[in-house]
XYZ file of C-alpha atoms in Angstrom:
91
model
C 14.379 4.499 -26.488
C 11.858 4.521 -23.691
C 11.452 7.960 -22.267
C 11.643 8.353 -18.470
C 8.157 9.545 -17.851
C 6.807 6.354 -19.800
C 9.202 4.157 -17.741
C 7.946 5.556 -14.575
C 4.265 5.237 -15.392
C 4.856 1.681 -16.654
C 6.769 0.792 -13.099
C 3.940 2.640 -11.462
C 1.244 0.459 -13.238
C 3.203 -2.692 -12.036
C 2.917 -1.904 -8.542
C -0.998 -1.133 -8.823
C -0.954 -4.630 -10.352
C 0.859 -6.169 -7.153
C -1.563 -4.157 -4.915
C -4.706 -5.923 -6.830
C -2.880 -9.352 -6.488
C -2.352 -8.595 -2.561
C -6.070 -7.784 -2.355
C -6.819 -11.414 -3.067
C -4.982 -12.217 0.351
C -6.832 -9.399 2.312
C -10.153 -11.434 0.917
C -8.981 -14.800 1.395
C -6.333 -14.907 4.095
C -6.778 -17.795 6.329
C -6.043 -15.452 9.556
C -6.600 -12.019 10.850
C -2.626 -11.423 10.552
C -2.483 -12.379 6.947
C -5.172 -10.064 6.039
C -3.409 -7.065 8.238
C -0.058 -7.697 6.387
C -1.873 -7.893 2.990
C -3.595 -4.261 3.746
C -0.212 -3.249 4.736
C 1.225 -4.438 1.347
C -1.396 -2.765 -0.611
C -0.963 0.443 0.931
C 2.863 0.391 0.608
C 2.633 -0.381 -2.959
C -0.148 2.512 -3.554
C 2.490 4.809 -1.745
C 5.247 3.668 -4.138
C 2.951 4.099 -7.087
C 1.981 7.606 -6.060
C 5.391 8.450 -5.447
C 6.467 7.158 -9.084
C 4.013 9.092 -10.671
C 4.941 12.224 -8.889
C 8.404 11.807 -10.692
C 6.723 10.896 -13.862
C 4.779 14.149 -13.924
C 7.202 16.069 -11.838
C 4.517 17.379 -9.666
C 5.158 17.782 -5.817
C 1.575 17.301 -4.895
C 1.852 13.962 -5.607
C 4.810 13.442 -2.965
C 2.564 15.068 -0.286
C -0.280 12.732 -0.847
C 1.890 9.852 -1.165
C 3.469 10.999 2.422
C 0.035 11.349 4.014
C -1.462 8.019 2.637
C 1.831 6.439 4.155
C 1.220 7.895 7.535
C -2.329 6.561 7.534
C -1.117 3.328 6.382
C 1.254 3.209 9.243
C -1.813 4.489 11.563
C -4.058 1.525 10.492
C -1.327 -1.107 10.968
C -1.026 0.251 14.231
C -4.757 0.176 15.236
C -5.265 -3.325 13.705
C -2.594 -4.784 15.740
C -3.561 -2.917 18.905
C -7.264 -4.300 18.208
C -5.950 -7.848 17.786
C -3.746 -7.562 21.028
C -6.572 -6.341 23.092
C -9.298 -8.958 21.845
C -6.442 -11.883 22.465
C -5.315 -12.776 18.936
C -1.682 -12.652 19.956
C -0.362 -16.119 21.004
């Protein structure tokens, strides 16, 4: 039977793969809004992967890193949205 640590590492790797796939939308996205959402998806998947690794390695430091990264991801999304509104990107 698969060990819990191995399963958590595998799921974390899967979320990293999802983030890499979302990077295509960041690069190719037809509009700025698509790119902002894709950056947010990449950040969220990264936070989930770090949190899963925290459970796999039983290390609280990873959770601290995931929390700080989640807050930075949120602030980045707000900053992009504010920038788009100020330059008239919202209909």
